[in-house]
mmCIF file with all atom_site columns, C-alpha atoms in Angstrom:
data_model
loop_
_atom_site.group_PDB
_atom_site.id
_atom_site.type_symbol
_atom_site.label_atom_id
_atom_site.label_alt_id
_atom_site.label_comp_id
_atom_site.label_asym_id
_atom_site.label_entity_id
_atom_site.label_seq_id
_atom_site.pdbx_PDB_ins_code
_atom_site.Cartn_x
_atom_site.Cartn_y
_atom_site.Cartn_z
_atom_site.occupancy
_atom_site.B_iso_or_equiv
_atom_site.pdbx_formal_charge
_atom_site.auth_seq_id
_atom_site.auth_comp_id
_atom_site.auth_asym_id
_atom_site.auth_atom_id
_atom_site.pdbx_PDB_model_num
ATOM 1   C CA . MET B 1 1   ? -37.337 -68.834  -21.049 1.00 0.00 ? 136 MET B CA 1
ATOM 2   C CA . LEU B 1 2   ? -34.787 -71.235  -22.513 1.00 0.00 ? 137 LEU B CA 1
ATOM 3   C CA . VAL B 1 3   ? -34.975 -75.046  -22.403 1.00 0.00 ? 138 VAL B CA 1
ATOM 4   C CA . LEU B 1 4   ? -31.573 -76.771  -22.377 1.00 0.00 ? 139 LEU B CA 1
ATOM 5   C CA . LYS B 1 5   ? -31.226 -80.499  -22.929 1.00 0.00 ? 140 LYS B CA 1
ATOM 6   C CA . LEU B 1 6   ? -27.989 -81.693  -21.350 1.00 0.00 ? 141 LEU B CA 1
ATOM 7   C CA . GLY B 1 7   ? -27.011 -84.945  -23.042 1.00 0.00 ? 142 GLY B CA 1
ATOM 8   C CA . GLY B 1 8   ? -26.494 -88.042  -20.956 1.00 0.00 ? 143 GLY B CA 1
ATOM 9   C CA . SER B 1 9   ? -23.243 -88.552  -22.876 1.00 0.00 ? 144 SER B CA 1
ATOM 10  C CA . LEU B 1 10  ? -21.789 -85.861  -20.573 1.00 0.00 ? 145 LEU B CA 1
ATOM 11  C CA . LEU B 1 11  ? -22.244 -88.172  -17.577 1.00 0.00 ? 146 LEU B CA 1
ATOM 12  C CA . ARG B 1 12  ? -18.491 -88.566  -17.036 1.00 0.00 ? 147 ARG B CA 1
ATOM 13  C CA . ASP B 1 13  ? -17.324 -85.457  -18.869 1.00 0.00 ? 148 ASP B CA 1
ATOM 14  C CA . PRO B 1 14  ? -14.913 -83.293  -16.820 1.00 0.00 ? 149 PRO B CA 1
ATOM 15  C CA . LEU B 1 15  ? -16.733 -80.196  -18.119 1.00 0.00 ? 150 LEU B CA 1
ATOM 16  C CA . LEU B 1 16  ? -20.045 -81.262  -16.557 1.00 0.00 ? 151 LEU B CA 1
ATOM 17  C CA . PRO B 1 17  ? -19.539 -79.291  -13.295 1.00 0.00 ? 152 PRO B CA 1
ATOM 18  C CA . ASP B 1 18  ? -18.644 -76.198  -15.331 1.00 0.00 ? 153 ASP B CA 1
ATOM 19  C CA . TRP B 1 19  ? -21.854 -76.508  -17.361 1.00 0.00 ? 154 TRP B CA 1
ATOM 20  C CA . LEU B 1 20  ? -23.938 -76.892  -14.217 1.00 0.00 ? 155 LEU B CA 1
ATOM 21  C CA . ALA B 1 21  ? -22.287 -73.920  -12.514 1.00 0.00 ? 156 ALA B CA 1
ATOM 22  C CA . LEU B 1 22  ? -22.904 -71.783  -15.605 1.00 0.00 ? 157 LEU B CA 1
ATOM 23  C CA . CYS B 1 23  ? -26.548 -72.871  -15.678 1.00 0.00 ? 158 CYS B CA 1
ATOM 24  C CA . ALA B 1 24  ? -27.046 -72.069  -12.000 1.00 0.00 ? 159 ALA B CA 1
ATOM 25  C CA . GLU B 1 25  ? -25.366 -68.671  -12.216 1.00 0.00 ? 160 GLU B CA 1
ATOM 26  C CA . ALA B 1 26  ? -26.424 -67.333  -15.620 1.00 0.00 ? 161 ALA B CA 1
ATOM 27  C CA . GLY B 1 27  ? -29.722 -69.166  -16.007 1.00 0.00 ? 162 GLY B CA 1
ATOM 28  C CA . ALA B 1 28  ? -31.463 -68.008  -12.831 1.00 0.00 ? 163 ALA B CA 1
ATOM 29  C CA . GLY B 1 29  ? -35.130 -67.353  -13.583 1.00 0.00 ? 164 GLY B CA 1
ATOM 30  C CA . ARG B 1 30  ? -34.769 -68.097  -17.291 1.00 0.00 ? 165 ARG B CA 1
ATOM 31  C CA . LEU B 1 31  ? -33.499 -71.673  -17.790 1.00 0.00 ? 166 LEU B CA 1
ATOM 32  C CA . VAL B 1 32  ? -35.156 -75.095  -17.696 1.00 0.00 ? 167 VAL B CA 1
ATOM 33  C CA . LEU B 1 33  ? -32.680 -77.971  -17.723 1.00 0.00 ? 168 LEU B CA 1
ATOM 34  C CA . VAL B 1 34  ? -33.692 -81.314  -19.271 1.00 0.00 ? 169 VAL B CA 1
ATOM 35  C CA . PRO B 1 35  ? -31.515 -84.324  -18.351 1.00 0.00 ? 170 PRO B CA 1
ATOM 36  C CA . GLY B 1 36  ? -30.608 -86.853  -21.002 1.00 0.00 ? 171 GLY B CA 1
ATOM 37  C CA . GLY B 1 37  ? -30.823 -90.556  -20.367 1.00 0.00 ? 172 GLY B CA 1
ATOM 38  C CA . GLY B 1 38  ? -27.282 -91.621  -21.233 1.00 0.00 ? 173 GLY B CA 1
ATOM 39  C CA . ALA B 1 39  ? -26.084 -94.824  -19.580 1.00 0.00 ? 174 ALA B CA 1
ATOM 40  C CA . PHE B 1 40  ? -29.252 -94.976  -17.497 1.00 0.00 ? 175 PHE B CA 1
ATOM 41  C CA . ALA B 1 41  ? -31.454 -95.143  -20.603 1.00 0.00 ? 176 ALA B CA 1
ATOM 42  C CA . ASP B 1 42  ? -28.987 -97.543  -22.241 1.00 0.00 ? 177 ASP B CA 1
ATOM 43  C CA . ALA B 1 43  ? -29.574 -99.927  -19.318 1.00 0.00 ? 178 ALA B CA 1
ATOM 44  C CA . ALA B 1 44  ? -33.316 -99.788  -20.031 1.00 0.00 ? 179 ALA B CA 1
ATOM 45  C CA . ARG B 1 45  ? -32.714 -100.567 -23.689 1.00 0.00 ? 180 ARG B CA 1
ATOM 46  C CA . ALA B 1 46  ? -30.477 -103.527 -22.786 1.00 0.00 ? 181 ALA B CA 1
ATOM 47  C CA . ALA B 1 47  ? -33.013 -104.870 -20.293 1.00 0.00 ? 182 ALA B CA 1
ATOM 48  C CA . GLN B 1 48  ? -35.769 -104.714 -22.907 1.00 0.00 ? 183 GLN B CA 1
ATOM 49  C CA . ALA B 1 49  ? -33.595 -106.534 -25.426 1.00 0.00 ? 184 ALA B CA 1
ATOM 50  C CA . HIS B 1 50  ? -32.874 -109.280 -22.891 1.00 0.00 ? 185 HIS B CA 1
ATOM 51  C CA . TRP B 1 51  ? -36.380 -109.757 -21.503 1.00 0.00 ? 186 TRP B CA 1
ATOM 52  C CA . ARG B 1 52  ? -38.438 -108.689 -24.561 1.00 0.00 ? 187 ARG B CA 1
ATOM 53  C CA . VAL B 1 53  ? -40.757 -106.457 -22.546 1.00 0.00 ? 188 VAL B CA 1
ATOM 54  C CA . ASP B 1 54  ? -43.048 -104.048 -24.401 1.00 0.00 ? 189 ASP B CA 1
ATOM 55  C CA . ASP B 1 55  ? -42.143 -100.509 -25.464 1.00 0.00 ? 190 ASP B CA 1
ATOM 56  C CA . VAL B 1 56  ? -44.307 -98.884  -22.782 1.00 0.00 ? 191 VAL B CA 1
ATOM 57  C CA . SER B 1 57  ? -42.332 -100.655 -20.050 1.00 0.00 ? 192 SER B CA 1
ATOM 58  C CA . ALA B 1 58  ? -39.056 -99.728  -21.742 1.00 0.00 ? 193 ALA B CA 1
ATOM 59  C CA . HIS B 1 59  ? -40.197 -96.110  -22.126 1.00 0.00 ? 194 HIS B CA 1
ATOM 60  C CA . ASN B 1 60  ? -41.017 -95.898  -18.429 1.00 0.00 ? 195 ASN B CA 1
ATOM 61  C CA . MET B 1 61  ? -37.635 -97.356  -17.514 1.00 0.00 ? 196 MET B CA 1
ATOM 62  C CA . ALA B 1 62  ? -35.897 -94.843  -19.805 1.00 0.00 ? 197 ALA B CA 1
ATOM 63  C CA . VAL B 1 63  ? -37.858 -91.951  -18.261 1.00 0.00 ? 198 VAL B CA 1
ATOM 64  C CA . LEU B 1 64  ? -36.713 -93.110  -14.838 1.00 0.00 ? 199 LEU B CA 1
ATOM 65  C CA . GLY B 1 65  ? -33.196 -93.183  -16.284 1.00 0.00 ? 200 GLY B CA 1
ATOM 66  C CA . MET B 1 66  ? -33.557 -89.492  -17.140 1.00 0.00 ? 201 MET B CA 1
ATOM 67  C CA . ALA B 1 67  ? -34.801 -88.923  -13.590 1.00 0.00 ? 202 ALA B CA 1
ATOM 68  C CA . GLN B 1 68  ? -31.702 -90.664  -12.217 1.00 0.00 ? 203 GLN B CA 1
ATOM 69  C CA . PHE B 1 69  ? -29.491 -88.334  -14.217 1.00 0.00 ? 204 PHE B CA 1
ATOM 70  C CA . ALA B 1 70  ? -31.536 -85.384  -12.928 1.00 0.00 ? 205 ALA B CA 1
ATOM 71  C CA . HIS B 1 71  ? -30.863 -86.451  -9.341  1.00 0.00 ? 206 HIS B CA 1
ATOM 72  C CA . LEU B 1 72  ? -27.154 -86.767  -10.133 1.00 0.00 ? 207 LEU B CA 1
ATOM 73  C CA . LEU B 1 73  ? -27.110 -83.265  -11.621 1.00 0.00 ? 208 LEU B CA 1
ATOM 74  C CA . HIS B 1 74  ? -28.891 -81.926  -8.545  1.00 0.00 ? 209 HIS B CA 1
ATOM 75  C CA . GLY B 1 75  ? -26.373 -83.662  -6.309  1.00 0.00 ? 210 GLY B CA 1
ATOM 76  C CA . LEU B 1 76  ? -23.548 -81.991  -8.227  1.00 0.00 ? 211 LEU B CA 1
ATOM 77  C CA . GLU B 1 77  ? -25.237 -78.559  -8.292  1.00 0.00 ? 212 GLU B CA 1
ATOM 78  C CA . PRO B 1 78  ? -27.835 -78.136  -5.484  1.00 0.00 ? 213 PRO B CA 1
ATOM 79  C CA . ARG B 1 79  ? -28.700 -74.626  -6.693  1.00 0.00 ? 214 ARG B CA 1
ATOM 80  C CA . LEU B 1 80  ? -30.767 -76.286  -9.428  1.00 0.00 ? 215 LEU B CA 1
ATOM 81  C CA . GLN B 1 81  ? -34.417 -76.722  -8.410  1.00 0.00 ? 216 GLN B CA 1
ATOM 82  C CA . LEU B 1 82  ? -35.961 -80.118  -9.145  1.00 0.00 ? 217 LEU B CA 1
ATOM 83  C CA . ALA B 1 83  ? -39.402 -79.699  -10.736 1.00 0.00 ? 218 ALA B CA 1
ATOM 84  C CA . ASP B 1 84  ? -41.650 -82.524  -11.930 1.00 0.00 ? 219 ASP B CA 1
ATOM 85  C CA . ASN B 1 85  ? -44.327 -80.610  -13.852 1.00 0.00 ? 220 ASN B CA 1
ATOM 86  C CA . ALA B 1 86  ? -44.999 -77.311  -15.615 1.00 0.00 ? 221 ALA B CA 1
ATOM 87  C CA . THR B 1 87  ? -46.437 -75.662  -12.507 1.00 0.00 ? 222 THR B CA 1
ATOM 88  C CA . ALA B 1 88  ? -43.345 -76.512  -10.465 1.00 0.00 ? 223 ALA B CA 1
ATOM 89  C CA . ILE B 1 89  ? -41.085 -75.371  -13.309 1.00 0.00 ? 224 ILE B CA 1
ATOM 90  C CA . ARG B 1 90  ? -42.737 -71.977  -13.498 1.00 0.00 ? 225 ARG B CA 1
ATOM 91  C CA . ALA B 1 91  ? -42.647 -71.628  -9.709  1.00 0.00 ? 226 ALA B CA 1
ATOM 92  C CA . ALA B 1 92  ? -38.901 -72.302  -9.706  1.00 0.00 ? 227 ALA B CA 1
ATOM 93  C CA . LEU B 1 93  ? -38.321 -69.727  -12.436 1.00 0.00 ? 228 LEU B CA 1
ATOM 94  C CA . GLY B 1 94  ? -40.505 -67.224  -10.617 1.00 0.00 ? 229 GLY B CA 1
ATOM 95  C CA . ASP B 1 95  ? -38.327 -67.706  -7.529  1.00 0.00 ? 230 ASP B CA 1
ATOM 96  C CA . GLY B 1 96  ? -35.250 -66.856  -9.592  1.00 0.00 ? 231 GLY B CA 1
ATOM 97  C CA . ARG B 1 97  ? -34.010 -70.451  -9.763  1.00 0.00 ? 232 ARG B CA 1
ATOM 98  C CA . VAL B 1 98  ? -33.028 -72.785  -12.583 1.00 0.00 ? 233 VAL B CA 1
ATOM 99  C CA . ALA B 1 99  ? -35.638 -75.527  -13.007 1.00 0.00 ? 234 ALA B CA 1
ATOM 100 C CA . LEU B 1 100 ? -34.243 -79.058  -13.370 1.00 0.00 ? 235 LEU B CA 1
ATOM 101 C CA . TRP B 1 101 ? -36.965 -81.198  -14.933 1.00 0.00 ? 236 TRP B CA 1
ATOM 102 C CA . LEU B 1 102 ? -37.700 -84.485  -13.203 1.00 0.00 ? 237 LEU B CA 1
ATOM 103 C CA . PRO B 1 103 ? -39.695 -86.054  -16.061 1.00 0.00 ? 238 PRO B CA 1
ATOM 104 C CA . THR B 1 104 ? -41.700 -88.625  -14.102 1.00 0.00 ? 239 THR B CA 1
ATOM 105 C CA . GLU B 1 105 ? -44.892 -87.115  -15.576 1.00 0.00 ? 240 GLU B CA 1
ATOM 106 C CA . LEU B 1 106 ? -43.937 -88.824  -18.834 1.00 0.00 ? 241 LEU B CA 1
ATOM 107 C CA . GLN B 1 107 ? -44.509 -92.319  -17.454 1.00 0.00 ? 242 GLN B CA 1
ATOM 108 C CA . ARG B 1 108 ? -47.314 -94.016  -19.326 1.00 0.00 ? 243 ARG B CA 1
ATOM 109 C CA . SER B 1 109 ? -49.764 -96.888  -18.797 1.00 0.00 ? 244 SER B CA 1
ATOM 110 C CA . HIS B 1 110 ? -50.625 -97.102  -22.503 1.00 0.00 ? 245 HIS B CA 1
ATOM 111 C CA . ALA B 1 111 ? -48.678 -96.548  -25.717 1.00 0.00 ? 246 ALA B CA 1
ATOM 112 C CA . ASP B 1 112 ? -48.680 -93.098  -27.299 1.00 0.00 ? 247 ASP B CA 1
ATOM 113 C CA . GLU B 1 113 ? -46.476 -91.082  -29.652 1.00 0.00 ? 248 GLU B CA 1
ATOM 114 C CA . LEU B 1 114 ? -43.728 -90.803  -27.008 1.00 0.00 ? 249 LEU B CA 1
ATOM 115 C CA . THR B 1 115 ? -43.412 -94.500  -26.082 1.00 0.00 ? 250 THR B CA 1
ATOM 116 C CA . THR B 1 116 ? -40.916 -95.449  -28.786 1.00 0.00 ? 251 THR B CA 1
ATOM 117 C CA . TRP B 1 117 ? -37.152 -95.551  -29.088 1.00 0.00 ? 252 TRP B CA 1
ATOM 118 C CA . ASP B 1 118 ? -37.527 -93.126  -32.001 1.00 0.00 ? 253 ASP B CA 1
ATOM 119 C CA . VAL B 1 119 ? -38.067 -90.535  -29.249 1.00 0.00 ? 254 VAL B CA 1
ATOM 120 C CA . SER B 1 120 ? -35.132 -89.632  -27.007 1.00 0.00 ? 255 SER B CA 1
ATOM 121 C CA . ALA B 1 121 ? -34.505 -86.790  -24.560 1.00 0.00 ? 256 ALA B CA 1
ATOM 122 C CA . ASP B 1 122 ? -33.993 -84.510  -27.603 1.00 0.00 ? 257 ASP B CA 1
ATOM 123 C CA . SER B 1 123 ? -37.637 -84.815  -28.633 1.00 0.00 ? 258 SER B CA 1
ATOM 124 C CA . LEU B 1 124 ? -38.819 -84.818  -25.025 1.00 0.00 ? 259 LEU B CA 1
ATOM 125 C CA . ALA B 1 125 ? -37.019 -81.511  -24.499 1.00 0.00 ? 260 ALA B CA 1
ATOM 126 C CA . ALA B 1 126 ? -38.796 -80.139  -27.577 1.00 0.00 ? 261 ALA B CA 1
ATOM 127 C CA . TRP B 1 127 ? -42.094 -81.495  -26.227 1.00 0.00 ? 262 TRP B CA 1
ATOM 128 C CA . LEU B 1 128 ? -41.469 -79.631  -22.958 1.00 0.00 ? 263 LEU B CA 1
ATOM 129 C CA . ALA B 1 129 ? -40.476 -76.428  -24.775 1.00 0.00 ? 264 ALA B CA 1
ATOM 130 C CA . LEU B 1 130 ? -43.800 -76.585  -26.637 1.00 0.00 ? 265 LEU B CA 1
ATOM 131 C CA . GLN B 1 131 ? -45.690 -77.196  -23.404 1.00 0.00 ? 266 GLN B CA 1
ATOM 132 C CA . LEU B 1 132 ? -44.044 -74.203  -21.754 1.00 0.00 ? 267 LEU B CA 1
ATOM 133 C CA . GLY B 1 133 ? -44.150 -71.814  -24.691 1.00 0.00 ? 268 GLY B CA 1
ATOM 134 C CA . ALA B 1 134 ? -40.399 -71.322  -24.385 1.00 0.00 ? 269 ALA B CA 1
ATOM 135 C CA . GLN B 1 135 ? -38.428 -68.784  -26.417 1.00 0.00 ? 270 GLN B CA 1
ATOM 136 C CA . GLY B 1 136 ? -35.733 -71.250  -27.358 1.00 0.00 ? 271 GLY B CA 1
ATOM 137 C CA . LEU B 1 137 ? -34.499 -74.836  -27.163 1.00 0.00 ? 272 LEU B CA 1
ATOM 138 C CA . VAL B 1 138 ? -30.819 -75.774  -26.916 1.00 0.00 ? 273 VAL B CA 1
ATOM 139 C CA . LEU B 1 139 ? -29.446 -79.293  -27.344 1.00 0.00 ? 274 LEU B CA 1
ATOM 140 C CA . LEU B 1 140 ? -26.012 -79.804  -25.808 1.00 0.00 ? 275 LEU B CA 1
ATOM 141 C CA . LYS B 1 141 ? -24.059 -82.544  -27.614 1.00 0.00 ? 276 LYS B CA 1
ATOM 142 C CA . SER B 1 142 ? -20.732 -84.224  -26.965 1.00 0.00 ? 277 SER B CA 1
ATOM 143 C CA . CYS B 1 143 ? -20.354 -85.339  -30.607 1.00 0.00 ? 278 CYS B CA 1
ATOM 144 C CA . ALA B 1 144 ? -19.004 -83.306  -33.503 1.00 0.00 ? 279 ALA B CA 1
ATOM 145 C CA . LEU B 1 145 ? -21.584 -81.134  -35.261 1.00 0.00 ? 280 LEU B CA 1
ATOM 146 C CA . PRO B 1 146 ? -21.768 -80.076  -38.915 1.00 0.00 ? 281 PRO B CA 1
ATOM 147 C CA . SER B 1 147 ? -21.283 -76.447  -39.847 1.00 0.00 ? 282 SER B CA 1
ATOM 148 C CA . GLY B 1 148 ? -23.333 -74.122  -42.009 1.00 0.00 ? 283 GLY B CA 1
ATOM 149 C CA . PRO B 1 149 ? -26.776 -75.142  -43.284 1.00 0.00 ? 284 PRO B CA 1
ATOM 150 C CA . GLY B 1 150 ? -26.175 -78.740  -42.156 1.00 0.00 ? 285 GLY B CA 1
ATOM 151 C CA . LEU B 1 151 ? -26.675 -77.638  -38.584 1.00 0.00 ? 286 LEU B CA 1
ATOM 152 C CA . ARG B 1 152 ? -30.362 -77.048  -39.362 1.00 0.00 ? 287 ARG B CA 1
ATOM 153 C CA . ASP B 1 153 ? -30.932 -80.064  -41.622 1.00 0.00 ? 288 ASP B CA 1
ATOM 154 C CA . TRP B 1 154 ? -32.914 -82.039  -39.066 1.00 0.00 ? 289 TRP B CA 1
ATOM 155 C CA . PRO B 1 155 ? -33.637 -85.105  -41.258 1.00 0.00 ? 290 PRO B CA 1
ATOM 156 C CA . ALA B 1 156 ? -29.924 -85.415  -42.062 1.00 0.00 ? 291 ALA B CA 1
ATOM 157 C CA . LEU B 1 157 ? -28.992 -84.945  -38.408 1.00 0.00 ? 292 LEU B CA 1
ATOM 158 C CA . ALA B 1 158 ? -31.507 -87.632  -37.460 1.00 0.00 ? 293 ALA B CA 1
ATOM 159 C CA . ALA B 1 159 ? -30.108 -89.973  -40.113 1.00 0.00 ? 294 ALA B CA 1
ATOM 160 C CA . ASP B 1 160 ? -26.622 -89.446  -38.650 1.00 0.00 ? 295 ASP B CA 1
ATOM 161 C CA . GLY B 1 161 ? -27.853 -90.189  -35.117 1.00 0.00 ? 296 GLY B CA 1
ATOM 162 C CA . ILE B 1 162 ? -27.099 -86.671  -33.840 1.00 0.00 ? 297 ILE B CA 1
ATOM 163 C CA . VAL B 1 163 ? -30.778 -86.157  -32.963 1.00 0.00 ? 298 VAL B CA 1
ATOM 164 C CA . ASP B 1 164 ? -33.459 -88.834  -32.652 1.00 0.00 ? 299 ASP B CA 1
ATOM 165 C CA . ARG B 1 165 ? -35.688 -89.970  -35.498 1.00 0.00 ? 300 ARG B CA 1
ATOM 166 C CA . ARG B 1 166 ? -38.753 -88.051  -34.351 1.00 0.00 ? 301 ARG B CA 1
ATOM 167 C CA . PHE B 1 167 ? -36.920 -84.793  -33.706 1.00 0.00 ? 302 PHE B CA 1
ATOM 168 C CA . PRO B 1 168 ? -37.507 -83.381  -37.231 1.00 0.00 ? 303 PRO B CA 1
ATOM 169 C CA . ASP B 1 169 ? -41.264 -83.531  -36.527 1.00 0.00 ? 304 ASP B CA 1
ATOM 170 C CA . PHE B 1 170 ? -40.830 -81.745  -33.201 1.00 0.00 ? 305 PHE B CA 1
ATOM 171 C CA . ALA B 1 171 ? -38.484 -79.219  -34.815 1.00 0.00 ? 306 ALA B CA 1
ATOM 172 C CA . ARG B 1 172 ? -41.193 -78.302  -37.313 1.00 0.00 ? 307 ARG B CA 1
ATOM 173 C CA . ALA B 1 173 ? -43.679 -77.880  -34.472 1.00 0.00 ? 308 ALA B CA 1
ATOM 174 C CA . CYS B 1 174 ? -41.201 -75.676  -32.587 1.00 0.00 ? 309 CYS B CA 1
ATOM 175 C CA . SER B 1 175 ? -40.651 -73.561  -35.693 1.00 0.00 ? 310 SER B CA 1
ATOM 176 C CA . GLY B 1 176 ? -44.378 -73.111  -36.078 1.00 0.00 ? 311 GLY B CA 1
ATOM 177 C CA . ALA B 1 177 ? -44.597 -72.018  -32.433 1.00 0.00 ? 312 ALA B CA 1
ATOM 178 C CA . GLY B 1 178 ? -41.767 -69.499  -32.806 1.00 0.00 ? 313 GLY B CA 1
ATOM 179 C CA . ILE B 1 179 ? -39.306 -71.519  -30.699 1.00 0.00 ? 314 ILE B CA 1
ATOM 180 C CA . SER B 1 180 ? -35.711 -71.241  -31.919 1.00 0.00 ? 315 SER B CA 1
ATOM 181 C CA . ILE B 1 181 ? -33.459 -74.309  -31.787 1.00 0.00 ? 316 ILE B CA 1
ATOM 182 C CA . GLU B 1 182 ? -29.699 -74.287  -31.285 1.00 0.00 ? 317 GLU B CA 1
ATOM 183 C CA . LEU B 1 183 ? -27.159 -77.119  -31.069 1.00 0.00 ? 318 LEU B CA 1
ATOM 184 C CA . LEU B 1 184 ? -24.012 -76.621  -28.981 1.00 0.00 ? 319 LEU B CA 1
ATOM 185 C CA . THR B 1 185 ? -20.923 -78.765  -28.526 1.00 0.00 ? 320 THR B CA 1
ATOM 186 C CA . ARG B 1 186 ? -19.562 -79.790  -25.125 1.00 0.00 ? 321 ARG B CA 1
ATOM 187 C CA . ASP B 1 187 ? -16.972 -76.996  -25.104 1.00 0.00 ? 322 ASP B CA 1
ATOM 188 C CA . ALA B 1 188 ? -19.314 -74.154  -26.129 1.00 0.00 ? 323 ALA B CA 1
ATOM 189 C CA . LEU B 1 189 ? -19.961 -72.679  -22.685 1.00 0.00 ? 324 LEU B CA 1
ATOM 190 C CA . ALA B 1 190 ? -19.624 -69.160  -24.071 1.00 0.00 ? 325 ALA B CA 1
ATOM 191 C CA . GLY B 1 191 ? -22.355 -69.954  -26.582 1.00 0.00 ? 326 GLY B CA 1
ATOM 192 C CA . LEU B 1 192 ? -24.813 -70.854  -23.848 1.00 0.00 ? 327 LEU B CA 1
ATOM 193 C CA . ARG B 1 193 ? -23.875 -67.773  -21.833 1.00 0.00 ? 328 ARG B CA 1
ATOM 194 C CA . ALA B 1 194 ? -24.640 -65.591  -24.861 1.00 0.00 ? 329 ALA B CA 1
ATOM 195 C CA . LEU B 1 195 ? -27.983 -67.307  -25.446 1.00 0.00 ? 330 LEU B CA 1
ATOM 196 C CA . LEU B 1 196 ? -28.946 -66.880  -21.798 1.00 0.00 ? 331 LEU B CA 1
ATOM 197 C CA . SER B 1 197 ? -28.048 -63.211  -21.809 1.00 0.00 ? 332 SER B CA 1
ATOM 198 C CA . ALA B 1 198 ? -30.438 -62.720  -24.740 1.00 0.00 ? 333 ALA B CA 1
ATOM 199 C CA . THR B 1 199 ? -33.271 -64.676  -23.101 1.00 0.00 ? 334 THR B CA 1
ATOM 200 C CA . ASP B 1 200 ? -36.026 -63.013  -21.103 1.00 0.00 ? 335 ASP B CA 1
ATOM 201 C CA . SER B 1 201 ? -36.376 -64.024  -17.480 1.00 0.00 ? 336 SER B CA 1
ATOM 202 C CA . ALA B 1 202 ? -39.559 -65.992  -16.709 1.00 0.00 ? 337 ALA B CA 1
ATOM 203 C CA . THR B 1 203 ? -41.694 -64.107  -19.251 1.00 0.00 ? 338 THR B CA 1
ATOM 204 C CA . SER B 1 204 ? -42.990 -66.898  -21.490 1.00 0.00 ? 339 SER B CA 1
ATOM 205 C CA . THR B 1 205 ? -46.616 -67.892  -21.057 1.00 0.00 ? 340 THR B CA 1
ATOM 206 C CA . MET B 1 206 ? -47.933 -71.393  -20.794 1.00 0.00 ? 341 MET B CA 1
ATOM 207 C CA . ALA B 1 207 ? -48.978 -72.660  -24.199 1.00 0.00 ? 342 ALA B CA 1
ATOM 208 C CA . PRO B 1 208 ? -50.856 -75.795  -25.243 1.00 0.00 ? 343 PRO B CA 1
ATOM 209 C CA . ALA B 1 209 ? -48.641 -78.460  -26.723 1.00 0.00 ? 344 ALA B CA 1
ATOM 210 C CA . ALA B 1 210 ? -48.375 -78.250  -30.483 1.00 0.00 ? 345 ALA B CA 1
ATOM 211 C CA . SER B 1 211 ? -48.629 -81.460  -32.426 1.00 0.00 ? 346 SER B CA 1
ATOM 212 C CA . PRO B 1 212 ? -45.195 -82.755  -33.471 1.00 0.00 ? 347 PRO B CA 1
ATOM 213 C CA . ARG B 1 213 ? -46.812 -83.807  -36.737 1.00 0.00 ? 348 ARG B CA 1
ATOM 214 C CA . ALA B 1 214 ? -47.799 -80.225  -37.580 1.00 0.00 ? 349 ALA B CA 1
#
């Protein structure tokens, strides 16, 4: 099982339909797609700045922003199966579908380690990969990426804004759980196809979430 976070920055990218078609065709039974927040989450951030509401309210708005992007992705590619929890995700994979996470389960009534702007869809995708016991996590980015060892220097990537500030913690937890992490650029469709071809279909077992502070 592979978890792919599709950045909200691809919202208006002409390659978006190609990515979704590739996911639906090559990811059947083996891929979980996590929507980014993009402009939808940016609207939540702007609303919080204007009205000074608390971080829990802003977090819930941003989660709903991710859900909006999920519905857009489903509208563009109906072969993706919307799934709002781990049970539904595994059912979709078992049916030979690609699971498109609708992350409404992340809404909160009280603050916790996820209700901060230091956590974006990058870390939430890692959180889900840990919950599912996935084989790998892929973050799809529209920005330029460093080459060589810099591509695995999570603190440096966080400092440059390529991943969120909490992602290095989640990356360590993923490493400890045996979950590989890859970053791909917006034009690297062949890279995702290769990763999917090397990924087992619906064979990962449910695992308890590892602490991102591990």
